[in-house]
XYZ file of N, CA and C in Angstrom:
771
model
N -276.628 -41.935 117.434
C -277.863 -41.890 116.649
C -278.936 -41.170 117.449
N -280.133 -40.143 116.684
C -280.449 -39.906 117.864
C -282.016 -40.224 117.244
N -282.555 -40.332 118.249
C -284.384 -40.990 118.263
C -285.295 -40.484 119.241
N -286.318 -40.508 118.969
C -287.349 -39.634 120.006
C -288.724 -40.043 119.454
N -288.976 -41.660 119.886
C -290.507 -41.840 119.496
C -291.682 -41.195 120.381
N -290.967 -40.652 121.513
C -292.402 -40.071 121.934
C -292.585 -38.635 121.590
N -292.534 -38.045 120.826
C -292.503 -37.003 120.680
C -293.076 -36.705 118.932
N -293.242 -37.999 118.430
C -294.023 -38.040 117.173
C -295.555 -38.315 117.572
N -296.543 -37.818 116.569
C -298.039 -38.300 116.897
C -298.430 -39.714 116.700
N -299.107 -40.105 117.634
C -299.796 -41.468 117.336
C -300.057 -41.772 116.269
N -300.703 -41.333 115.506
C -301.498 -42.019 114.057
C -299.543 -42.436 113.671
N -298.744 -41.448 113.329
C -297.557 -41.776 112.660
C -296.624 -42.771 113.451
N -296.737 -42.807 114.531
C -296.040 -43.624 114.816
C -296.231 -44.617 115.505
N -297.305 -45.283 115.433
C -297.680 -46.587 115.509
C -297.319 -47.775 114.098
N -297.105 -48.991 114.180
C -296.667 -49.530 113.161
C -297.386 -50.000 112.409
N -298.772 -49.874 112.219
C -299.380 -50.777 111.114
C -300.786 -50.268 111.504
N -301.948 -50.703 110.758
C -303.381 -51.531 111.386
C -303.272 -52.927 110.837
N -303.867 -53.342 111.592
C -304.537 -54.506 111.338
C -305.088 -55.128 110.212
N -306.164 -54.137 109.492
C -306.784 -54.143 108.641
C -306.151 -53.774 107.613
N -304.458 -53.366 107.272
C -304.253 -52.825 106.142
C -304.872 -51.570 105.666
N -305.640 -51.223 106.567
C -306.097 -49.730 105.758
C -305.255 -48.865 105.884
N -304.873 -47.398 104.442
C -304.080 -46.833 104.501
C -303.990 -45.930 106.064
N -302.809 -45.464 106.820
C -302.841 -44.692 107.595
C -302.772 -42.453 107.587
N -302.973 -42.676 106.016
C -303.241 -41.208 105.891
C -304.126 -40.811 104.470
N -305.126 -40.147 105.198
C -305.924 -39.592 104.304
C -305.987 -38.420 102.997
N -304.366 -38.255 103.268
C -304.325 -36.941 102.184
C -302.449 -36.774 102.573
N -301.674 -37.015 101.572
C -300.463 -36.768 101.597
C -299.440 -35.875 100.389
N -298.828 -35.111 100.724
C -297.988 -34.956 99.371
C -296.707 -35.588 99.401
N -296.292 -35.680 98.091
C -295.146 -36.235 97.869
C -294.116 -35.268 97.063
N -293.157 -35.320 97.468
C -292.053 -34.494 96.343
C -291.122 -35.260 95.776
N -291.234 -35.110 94.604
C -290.000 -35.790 94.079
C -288.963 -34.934 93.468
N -287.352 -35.316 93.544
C -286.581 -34.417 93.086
C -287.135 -34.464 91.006
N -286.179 -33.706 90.889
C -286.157 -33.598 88.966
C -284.995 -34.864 88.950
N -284.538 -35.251 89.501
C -283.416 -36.491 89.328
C -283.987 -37.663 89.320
N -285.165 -37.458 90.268
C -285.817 -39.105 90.656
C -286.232 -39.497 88.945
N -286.974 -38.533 88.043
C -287.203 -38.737 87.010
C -285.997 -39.184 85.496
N -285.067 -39.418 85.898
C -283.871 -38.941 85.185
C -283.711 -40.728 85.165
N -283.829 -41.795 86.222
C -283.569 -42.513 85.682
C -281.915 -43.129 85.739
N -280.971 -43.713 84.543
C -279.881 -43.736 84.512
C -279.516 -42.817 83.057
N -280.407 -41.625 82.621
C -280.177 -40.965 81.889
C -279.355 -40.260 82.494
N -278.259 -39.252 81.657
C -277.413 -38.338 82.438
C -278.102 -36.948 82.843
N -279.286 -36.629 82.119
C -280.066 -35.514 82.463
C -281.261 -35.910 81.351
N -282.368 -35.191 81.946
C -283.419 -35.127 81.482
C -284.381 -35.860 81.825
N -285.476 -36.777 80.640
C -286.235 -37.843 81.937
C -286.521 -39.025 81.263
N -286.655 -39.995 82.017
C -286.370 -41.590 81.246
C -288.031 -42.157 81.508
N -288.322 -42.412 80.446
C -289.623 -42.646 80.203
C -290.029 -43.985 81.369
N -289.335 -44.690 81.185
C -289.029 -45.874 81.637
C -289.434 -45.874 83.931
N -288.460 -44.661 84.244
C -288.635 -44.352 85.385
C -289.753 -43.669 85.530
N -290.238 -42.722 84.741
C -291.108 -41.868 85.471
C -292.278 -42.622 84.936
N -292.556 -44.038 84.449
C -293.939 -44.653 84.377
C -293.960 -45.419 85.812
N -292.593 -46.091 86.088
C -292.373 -46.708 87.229
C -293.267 -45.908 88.451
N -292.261 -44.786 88.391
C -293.098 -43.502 89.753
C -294.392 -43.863 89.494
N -295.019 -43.629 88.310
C -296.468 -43.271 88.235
C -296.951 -44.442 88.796
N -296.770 -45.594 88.436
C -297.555 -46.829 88.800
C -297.413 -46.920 90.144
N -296.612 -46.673 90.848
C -296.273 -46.558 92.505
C -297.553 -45.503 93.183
N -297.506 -44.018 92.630
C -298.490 -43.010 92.917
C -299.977 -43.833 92.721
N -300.070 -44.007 91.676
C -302.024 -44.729 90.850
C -302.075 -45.559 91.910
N -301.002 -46.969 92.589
C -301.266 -47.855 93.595
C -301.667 -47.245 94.975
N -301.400 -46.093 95.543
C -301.454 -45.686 96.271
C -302.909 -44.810 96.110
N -302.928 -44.006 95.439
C -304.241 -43.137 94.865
C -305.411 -44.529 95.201
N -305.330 -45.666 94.125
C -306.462 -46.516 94.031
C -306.668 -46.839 95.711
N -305.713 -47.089 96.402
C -306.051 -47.295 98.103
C -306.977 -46.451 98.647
N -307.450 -45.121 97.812
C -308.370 -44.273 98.227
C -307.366 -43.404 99.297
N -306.117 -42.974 99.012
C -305.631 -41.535 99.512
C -305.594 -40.704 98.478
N -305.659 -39.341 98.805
C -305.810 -38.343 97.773
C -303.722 -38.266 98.155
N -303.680 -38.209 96.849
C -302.011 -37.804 96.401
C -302.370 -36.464 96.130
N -300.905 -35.881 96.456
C -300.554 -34.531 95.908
C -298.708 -34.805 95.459
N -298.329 -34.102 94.242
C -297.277 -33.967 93.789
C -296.628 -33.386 93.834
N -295.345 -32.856 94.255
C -294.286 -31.284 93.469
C -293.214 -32.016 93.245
N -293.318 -31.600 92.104
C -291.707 -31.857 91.229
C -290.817 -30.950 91.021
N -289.444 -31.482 91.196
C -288.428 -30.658 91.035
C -288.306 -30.360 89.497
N -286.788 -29.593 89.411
C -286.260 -29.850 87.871
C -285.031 -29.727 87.520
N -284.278 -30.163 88.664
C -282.878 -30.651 88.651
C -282.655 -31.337 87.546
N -283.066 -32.218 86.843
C -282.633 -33.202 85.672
C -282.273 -32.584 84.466
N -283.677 -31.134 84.226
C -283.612 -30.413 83.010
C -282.780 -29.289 83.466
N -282.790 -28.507 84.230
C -281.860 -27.472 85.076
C -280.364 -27.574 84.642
N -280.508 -28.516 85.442
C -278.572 -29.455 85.558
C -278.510 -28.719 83.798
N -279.013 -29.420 82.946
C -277.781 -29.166 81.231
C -278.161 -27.132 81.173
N -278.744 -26.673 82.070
C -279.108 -25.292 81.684
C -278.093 -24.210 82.532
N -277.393 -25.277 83.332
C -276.472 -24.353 84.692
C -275.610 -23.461 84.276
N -275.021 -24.344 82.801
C -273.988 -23.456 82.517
C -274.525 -22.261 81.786
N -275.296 -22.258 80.746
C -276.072 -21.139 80.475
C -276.422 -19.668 81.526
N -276.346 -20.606 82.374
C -276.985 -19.355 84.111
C -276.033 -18.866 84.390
N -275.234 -19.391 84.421
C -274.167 -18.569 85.070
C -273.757 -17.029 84.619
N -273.854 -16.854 85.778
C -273.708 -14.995 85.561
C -275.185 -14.160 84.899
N -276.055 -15.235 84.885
C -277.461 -14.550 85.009
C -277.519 -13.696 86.379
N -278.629 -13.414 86.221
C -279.392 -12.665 87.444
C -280.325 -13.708 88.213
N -280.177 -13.695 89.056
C -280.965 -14.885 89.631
C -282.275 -15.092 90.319
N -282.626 -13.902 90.048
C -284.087 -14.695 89.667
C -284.251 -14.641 88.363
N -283.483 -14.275 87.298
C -284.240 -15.460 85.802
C -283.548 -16.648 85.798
N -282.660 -17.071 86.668
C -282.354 -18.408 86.670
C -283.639 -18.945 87.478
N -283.847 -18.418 88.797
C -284.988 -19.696 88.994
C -286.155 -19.206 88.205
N -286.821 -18.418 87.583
C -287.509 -18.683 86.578
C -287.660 -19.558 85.408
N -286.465 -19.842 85.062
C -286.348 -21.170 84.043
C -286.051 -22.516 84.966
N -285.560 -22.542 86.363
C -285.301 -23.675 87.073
C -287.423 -23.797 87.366
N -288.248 -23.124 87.461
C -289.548 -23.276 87.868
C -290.223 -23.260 86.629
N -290.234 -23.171 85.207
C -290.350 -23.926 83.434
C -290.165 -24.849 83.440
N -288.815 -25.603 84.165
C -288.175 -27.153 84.092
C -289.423 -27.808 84.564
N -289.763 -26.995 86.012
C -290.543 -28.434 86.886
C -292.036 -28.494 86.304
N -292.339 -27.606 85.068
C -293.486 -27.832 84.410
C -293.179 -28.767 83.728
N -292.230 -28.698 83.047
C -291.803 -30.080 81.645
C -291.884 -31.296 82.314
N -291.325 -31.631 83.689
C -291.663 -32.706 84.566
C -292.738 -33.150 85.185
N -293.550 -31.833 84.976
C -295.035 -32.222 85.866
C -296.204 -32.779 84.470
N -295.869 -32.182 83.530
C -296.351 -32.358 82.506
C -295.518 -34.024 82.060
N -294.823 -34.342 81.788
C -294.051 -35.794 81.867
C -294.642 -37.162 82.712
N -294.826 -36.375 83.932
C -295.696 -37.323 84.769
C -297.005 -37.367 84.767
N -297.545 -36.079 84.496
C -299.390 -36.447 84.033
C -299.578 -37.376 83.121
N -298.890 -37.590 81.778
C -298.627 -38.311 80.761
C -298.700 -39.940 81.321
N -297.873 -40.142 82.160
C -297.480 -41.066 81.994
C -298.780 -41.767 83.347
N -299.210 -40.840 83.993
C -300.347 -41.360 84.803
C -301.031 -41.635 84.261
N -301.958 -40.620 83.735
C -303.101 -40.922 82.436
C -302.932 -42.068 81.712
N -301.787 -42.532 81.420
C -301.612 -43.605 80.371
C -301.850 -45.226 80.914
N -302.098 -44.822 82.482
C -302.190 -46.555 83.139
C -303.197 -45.825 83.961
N -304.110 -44.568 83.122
C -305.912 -44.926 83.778
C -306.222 -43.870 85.316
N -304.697 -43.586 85.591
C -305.113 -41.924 86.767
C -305.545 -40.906 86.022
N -306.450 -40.174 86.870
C -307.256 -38.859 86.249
C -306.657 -37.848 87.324
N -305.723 -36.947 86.586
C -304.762 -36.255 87.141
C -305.195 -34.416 86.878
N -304.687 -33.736 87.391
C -304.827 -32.212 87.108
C -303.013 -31.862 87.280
N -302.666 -30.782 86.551
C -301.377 -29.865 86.871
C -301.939 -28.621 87.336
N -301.503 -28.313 88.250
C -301.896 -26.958 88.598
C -300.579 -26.264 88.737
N -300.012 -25.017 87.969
C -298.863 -24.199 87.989
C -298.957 -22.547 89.200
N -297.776 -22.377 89.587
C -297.674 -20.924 90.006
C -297.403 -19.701 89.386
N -296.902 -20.439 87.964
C -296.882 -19.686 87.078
C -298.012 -19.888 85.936
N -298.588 -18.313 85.553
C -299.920 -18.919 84.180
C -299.192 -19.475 83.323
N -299.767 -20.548 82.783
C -299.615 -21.664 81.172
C -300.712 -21.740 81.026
N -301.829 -21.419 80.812
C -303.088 -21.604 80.571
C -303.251 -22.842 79.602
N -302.311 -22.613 78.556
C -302.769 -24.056 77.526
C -301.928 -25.260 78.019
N -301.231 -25.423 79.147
C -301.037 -26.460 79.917
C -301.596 -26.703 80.825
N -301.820 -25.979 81.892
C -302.027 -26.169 83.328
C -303.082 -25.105 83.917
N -303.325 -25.560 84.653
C -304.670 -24.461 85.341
C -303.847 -23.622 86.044
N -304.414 -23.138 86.611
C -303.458 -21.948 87.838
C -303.780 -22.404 88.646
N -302.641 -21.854 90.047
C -302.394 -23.102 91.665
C -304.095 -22.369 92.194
N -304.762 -22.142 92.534
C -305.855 -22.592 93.187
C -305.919 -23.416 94.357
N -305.866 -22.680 95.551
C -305.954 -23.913 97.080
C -307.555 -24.916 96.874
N -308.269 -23.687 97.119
C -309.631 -24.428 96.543
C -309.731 -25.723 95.673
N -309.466 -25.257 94.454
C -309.777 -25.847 93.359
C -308.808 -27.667 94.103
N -307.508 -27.132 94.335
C -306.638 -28.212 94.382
C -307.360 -29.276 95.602
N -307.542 -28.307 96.113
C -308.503 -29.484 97.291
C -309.893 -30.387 96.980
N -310.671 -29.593 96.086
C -311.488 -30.029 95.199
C -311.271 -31.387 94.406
N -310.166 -31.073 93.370
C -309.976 -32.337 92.846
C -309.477 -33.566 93.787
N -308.638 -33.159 94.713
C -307.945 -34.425 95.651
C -309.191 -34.936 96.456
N -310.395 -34.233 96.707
C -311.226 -34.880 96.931
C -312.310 -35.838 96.299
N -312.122 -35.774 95.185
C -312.774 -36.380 93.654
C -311.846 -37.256 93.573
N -310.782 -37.695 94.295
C -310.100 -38.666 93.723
C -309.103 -38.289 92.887
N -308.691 -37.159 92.179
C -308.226 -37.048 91.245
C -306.533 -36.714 91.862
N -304.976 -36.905 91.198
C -304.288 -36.991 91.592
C -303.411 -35.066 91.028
N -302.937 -34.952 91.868
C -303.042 -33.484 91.793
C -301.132 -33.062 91.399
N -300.707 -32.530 90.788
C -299.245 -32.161 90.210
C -298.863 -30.888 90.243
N -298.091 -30.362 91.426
C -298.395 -28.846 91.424
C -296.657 -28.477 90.626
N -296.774 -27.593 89.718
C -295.695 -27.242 89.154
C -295.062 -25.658 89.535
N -293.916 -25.526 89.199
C -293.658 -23.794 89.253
C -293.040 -23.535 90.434
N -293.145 -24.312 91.688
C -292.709 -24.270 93.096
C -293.563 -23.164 93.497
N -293.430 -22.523 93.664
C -294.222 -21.270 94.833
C -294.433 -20.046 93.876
N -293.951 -20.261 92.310
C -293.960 -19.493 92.002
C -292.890 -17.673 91.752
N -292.562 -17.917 92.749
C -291.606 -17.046 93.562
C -289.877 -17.405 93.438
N -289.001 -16.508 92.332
C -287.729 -16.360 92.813
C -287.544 -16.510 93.820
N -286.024 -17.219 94.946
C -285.349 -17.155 95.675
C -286.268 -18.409 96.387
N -286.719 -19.433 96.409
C -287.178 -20.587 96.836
C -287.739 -21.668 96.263
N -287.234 -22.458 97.029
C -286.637 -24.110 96.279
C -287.990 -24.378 96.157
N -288.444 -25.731 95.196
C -289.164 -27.137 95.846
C -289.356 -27.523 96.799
N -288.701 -27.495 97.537
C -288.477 -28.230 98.867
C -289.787 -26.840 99.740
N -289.723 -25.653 99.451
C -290.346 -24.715 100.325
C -291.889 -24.687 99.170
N -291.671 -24.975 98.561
C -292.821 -25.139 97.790
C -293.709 -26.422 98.267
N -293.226 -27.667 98.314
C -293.595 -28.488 99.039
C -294.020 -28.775 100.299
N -293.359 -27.734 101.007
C -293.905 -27.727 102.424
C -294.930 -26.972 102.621
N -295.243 -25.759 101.526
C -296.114 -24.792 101.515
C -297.554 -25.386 100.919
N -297.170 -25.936 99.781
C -298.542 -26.666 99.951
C -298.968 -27.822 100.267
N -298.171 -28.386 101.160
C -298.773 -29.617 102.334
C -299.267 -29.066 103.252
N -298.966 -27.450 103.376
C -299.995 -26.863 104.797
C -300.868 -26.256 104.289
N -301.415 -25.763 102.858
C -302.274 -25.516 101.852
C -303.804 -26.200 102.278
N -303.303 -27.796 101.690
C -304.114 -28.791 101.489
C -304.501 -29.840 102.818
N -304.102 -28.910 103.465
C -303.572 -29.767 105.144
C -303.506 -31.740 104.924
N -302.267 -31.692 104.425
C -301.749 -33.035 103.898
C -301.695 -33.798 105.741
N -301.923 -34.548 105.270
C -301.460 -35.306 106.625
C -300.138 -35.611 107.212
N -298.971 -36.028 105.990
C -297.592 -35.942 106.277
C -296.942 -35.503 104.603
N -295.980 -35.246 105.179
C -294.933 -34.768 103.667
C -294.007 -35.936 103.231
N -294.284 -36.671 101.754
C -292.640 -37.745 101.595
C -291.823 -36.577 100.662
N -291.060 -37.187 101.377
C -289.616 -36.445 100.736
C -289.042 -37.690 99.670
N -288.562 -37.839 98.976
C -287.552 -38.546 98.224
C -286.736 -38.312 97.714
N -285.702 -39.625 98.115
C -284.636 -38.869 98.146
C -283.536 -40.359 96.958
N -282.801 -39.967 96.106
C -282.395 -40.368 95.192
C -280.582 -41.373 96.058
N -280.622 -42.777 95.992
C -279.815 -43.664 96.043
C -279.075 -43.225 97.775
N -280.338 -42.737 98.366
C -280.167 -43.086 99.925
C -281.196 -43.149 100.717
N -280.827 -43.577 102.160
C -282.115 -44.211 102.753
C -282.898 -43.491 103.424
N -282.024 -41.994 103.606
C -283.329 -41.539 104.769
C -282.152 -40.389 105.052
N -282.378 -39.726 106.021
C -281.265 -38.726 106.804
C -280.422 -39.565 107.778
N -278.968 -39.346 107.363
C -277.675 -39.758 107.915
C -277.324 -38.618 108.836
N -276.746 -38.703 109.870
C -275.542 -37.970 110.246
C -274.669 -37.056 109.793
N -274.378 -37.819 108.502
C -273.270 -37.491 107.683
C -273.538 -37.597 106.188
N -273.059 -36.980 105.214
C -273.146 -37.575 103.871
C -272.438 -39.187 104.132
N -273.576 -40.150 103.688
C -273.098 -40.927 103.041
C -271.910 -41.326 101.917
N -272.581 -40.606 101.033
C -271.220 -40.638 99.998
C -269.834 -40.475 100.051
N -269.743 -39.657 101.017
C -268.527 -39.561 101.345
C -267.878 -39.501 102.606
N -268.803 -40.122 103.444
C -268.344 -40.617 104.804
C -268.691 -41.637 105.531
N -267.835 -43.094 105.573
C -268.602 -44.418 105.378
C -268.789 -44.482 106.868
N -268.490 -43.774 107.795
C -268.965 -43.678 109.249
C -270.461 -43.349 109.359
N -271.156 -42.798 108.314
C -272.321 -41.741 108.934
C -273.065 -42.899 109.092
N -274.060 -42.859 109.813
C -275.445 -43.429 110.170
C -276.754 -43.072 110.307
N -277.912 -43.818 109.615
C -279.193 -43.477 109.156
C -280.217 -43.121 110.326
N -280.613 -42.132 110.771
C -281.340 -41.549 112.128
C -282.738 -42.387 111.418
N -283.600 -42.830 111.909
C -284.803 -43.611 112.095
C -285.802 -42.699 112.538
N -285.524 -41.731 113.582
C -286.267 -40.627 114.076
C -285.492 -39.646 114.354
N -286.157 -38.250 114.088
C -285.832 -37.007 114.518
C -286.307 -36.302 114.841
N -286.495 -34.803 115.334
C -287.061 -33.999 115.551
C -287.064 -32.561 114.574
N -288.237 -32.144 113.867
C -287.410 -30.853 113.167
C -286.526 -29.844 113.807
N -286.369 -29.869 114.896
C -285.490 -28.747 115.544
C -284.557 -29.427 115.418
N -284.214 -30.698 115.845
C -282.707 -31.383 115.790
C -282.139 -31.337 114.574
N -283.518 -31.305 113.565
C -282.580 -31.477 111.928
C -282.089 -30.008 111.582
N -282.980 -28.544 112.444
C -282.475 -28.015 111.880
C -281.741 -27.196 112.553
N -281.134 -27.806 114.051
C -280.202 -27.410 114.750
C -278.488 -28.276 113.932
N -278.856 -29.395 113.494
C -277.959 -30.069 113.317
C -277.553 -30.154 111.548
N -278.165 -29.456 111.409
C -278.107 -28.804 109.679
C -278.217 -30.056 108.646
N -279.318 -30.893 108.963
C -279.387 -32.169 108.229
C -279.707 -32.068 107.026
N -279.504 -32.621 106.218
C -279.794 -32.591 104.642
C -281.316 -33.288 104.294
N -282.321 -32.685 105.221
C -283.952 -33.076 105.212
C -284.286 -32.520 104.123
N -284.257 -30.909 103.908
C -285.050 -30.281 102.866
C -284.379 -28.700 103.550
N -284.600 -27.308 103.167
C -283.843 -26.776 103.163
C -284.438 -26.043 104.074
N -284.031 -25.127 105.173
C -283.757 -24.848 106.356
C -285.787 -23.794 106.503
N -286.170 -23.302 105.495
C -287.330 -22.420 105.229
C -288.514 -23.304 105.402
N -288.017 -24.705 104.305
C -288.766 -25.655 104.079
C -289.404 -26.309 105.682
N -288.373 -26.462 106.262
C -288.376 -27.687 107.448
C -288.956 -26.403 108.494
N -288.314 -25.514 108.509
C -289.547 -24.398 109.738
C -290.940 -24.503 109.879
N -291.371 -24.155 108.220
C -292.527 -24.105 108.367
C -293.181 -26.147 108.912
N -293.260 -26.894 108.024
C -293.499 -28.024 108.925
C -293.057 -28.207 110.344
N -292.591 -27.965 110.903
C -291.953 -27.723 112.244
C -293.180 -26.869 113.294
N -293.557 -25.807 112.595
C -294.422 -24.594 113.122
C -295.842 -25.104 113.450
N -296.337 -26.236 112.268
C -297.417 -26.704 112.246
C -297.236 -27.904 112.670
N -296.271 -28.796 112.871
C -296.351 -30.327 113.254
C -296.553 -31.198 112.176
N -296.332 -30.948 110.473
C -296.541 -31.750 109.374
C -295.186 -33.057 109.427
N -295.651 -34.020 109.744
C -294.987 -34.795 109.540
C -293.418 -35.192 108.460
N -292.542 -35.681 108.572
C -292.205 -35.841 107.107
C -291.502 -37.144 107.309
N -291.624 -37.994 106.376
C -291.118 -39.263 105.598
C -290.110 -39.036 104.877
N -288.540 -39.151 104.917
C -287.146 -39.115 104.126
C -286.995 -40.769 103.610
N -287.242 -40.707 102.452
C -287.048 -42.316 101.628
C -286.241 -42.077 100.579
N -285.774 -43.570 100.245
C -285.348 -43.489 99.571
C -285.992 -44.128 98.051
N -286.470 -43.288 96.862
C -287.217 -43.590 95.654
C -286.925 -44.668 94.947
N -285.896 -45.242 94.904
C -285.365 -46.161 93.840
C -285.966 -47.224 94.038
N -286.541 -47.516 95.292
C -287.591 -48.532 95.520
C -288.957 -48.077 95.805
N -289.777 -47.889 94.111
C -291.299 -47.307 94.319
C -292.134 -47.616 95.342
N -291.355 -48.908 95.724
C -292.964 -49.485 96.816
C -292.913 -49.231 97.949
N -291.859 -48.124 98.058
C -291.569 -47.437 99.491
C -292.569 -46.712 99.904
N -293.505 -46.214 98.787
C -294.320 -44.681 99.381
C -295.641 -45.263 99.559
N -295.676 -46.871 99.356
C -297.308 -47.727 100.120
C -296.529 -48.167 100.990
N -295.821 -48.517 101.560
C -294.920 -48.935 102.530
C -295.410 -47.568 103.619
N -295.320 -46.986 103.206
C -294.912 -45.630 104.471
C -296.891 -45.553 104.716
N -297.487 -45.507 103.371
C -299.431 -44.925 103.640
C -299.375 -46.186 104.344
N -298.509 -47.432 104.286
C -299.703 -48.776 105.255
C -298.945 -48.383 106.657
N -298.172 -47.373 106.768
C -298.021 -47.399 108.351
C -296.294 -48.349 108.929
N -295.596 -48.454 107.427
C -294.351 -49.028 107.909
C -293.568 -48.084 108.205
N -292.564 -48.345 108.971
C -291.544 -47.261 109.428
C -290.368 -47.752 108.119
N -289.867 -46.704 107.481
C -289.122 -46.827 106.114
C -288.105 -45.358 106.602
N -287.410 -45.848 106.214
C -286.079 -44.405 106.082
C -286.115 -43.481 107.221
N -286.660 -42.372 107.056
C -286.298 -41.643 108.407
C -287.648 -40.736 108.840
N -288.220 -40.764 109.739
C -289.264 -39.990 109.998
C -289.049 -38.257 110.731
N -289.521 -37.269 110.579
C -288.996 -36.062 111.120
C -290.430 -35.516 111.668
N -290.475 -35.747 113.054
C -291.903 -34.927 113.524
C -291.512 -34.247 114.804
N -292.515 -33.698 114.995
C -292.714 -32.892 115.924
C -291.799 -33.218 117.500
């Protein structure tokens, strides 16, 4: 197993305050397009993605500014076969449409238990979403308001995952959560199919991306790496993981500097 608490920053890796006050002032979160899916076979289950929301609003009301990126694996997935033998960048052009239908899914369902949310896209929708704006986005997260960035980067040939890391150094987030769907954090090994592997507690981004860990994807994890952005690997299925992590608990797997 390998671990390296001195080599993470204080604020993150100390275990608590005292006082319960949150330990970060500005975070994003990513969620896959699956986390929303639920035990649906694709698409998104109303049911889960109010769950998420009420987890995010609990955290928001603590007085941290949230930031969002959503995947769109859930809606993607029934569109794969369609792609095939596309050209690929109009496949991720419709894989970065999906993560609007999801970002738009979750504003819904915030708004509906009383968060005052914005979508901001990389792609124009004008009669949905504003356009990504660093400014603007920093603006609202400072108003309190909970922020949903859709489209990923905008840009053929890169994931969510590089979208996410790009604008946690945007908004200079304090740390990045990752979530991650019916596991605990970064293993060794796939879990699923290797009942030897074991859950690393701490890492280093060079180790994850010397050791080709399944953190987030190799572009993604550089850039946090370059700047020292923290990241949190949890596992979603338990919402109350992501106040767990703002009060300063050690949860799933941490990846810093």
């Amino acid at each position: 197993m390998v671990t390296g608490g001195e080599g993470a920053r204080t604020q993150q890796s100390s275990p608590g305050t005292a006082d319960g006050a949150p330990r970060f002032r500005r975070i994003l979160l990513k969620l896959s397009g699956e986390a929303l899916m639920g035990s649906e076979p694709y698409g998104v289950d109303p049911a889960r993605v109010e769950s998420i929301a009420r987890a995010v609003k609990g955290v928001a009301d603590r007085g941290v500014q949230v930031a969002v990126v959503v995947g769109g694996g859930n809606i993607y997935r029934g569109l794969a076969g369609a792609a095939r033998g596309m050209d690929r960048a109009t496949g991720d052009y419709m894989g970065m449409l999906a993560t609007v239908l999801n970002a738009l899914a979750l504003q819904d369902a915030l708004e509906k238990i009383g968060a005052d949310t914005r979508v901001q896209s990389a792609i124009t929708i004008s009669e949905v979403a504003e356009p990504y704006i660093r400014r603007r986005a920093i603006r609202h997260l400072e108003k309190g308001r909970i922020v949903i960035f859709a489209a990923g980067t905008g840009n053929p040939f890169f994931t969510t995952d590089t979208a996410a890391a790009l604008r946690a150094l945007e908004i200079h987030a304090d740390a990045l959560l990752m979530a991650k769907n019916a596991v605990e954090g970064v293993y060794t090994a796939d879990p699923r199919s290797d009942p030897s592997a074991k859950l690393l507690t701490h890492i280093t981004h060079q180790e994850a991306l010397e050791r080709r860990l399944a953190v987030m994807d190799a572009t993604a994890l550089s850039l946090c790496r370059e700047e020292g952005v923290p990241i949190y690997v949890f596992n979603m299925d338990d919402e109350r993981n992501i106040d767990r992590i703002v009060s300063g608990e050690r949860v799933g797997t941490l990846v810093s500097s």
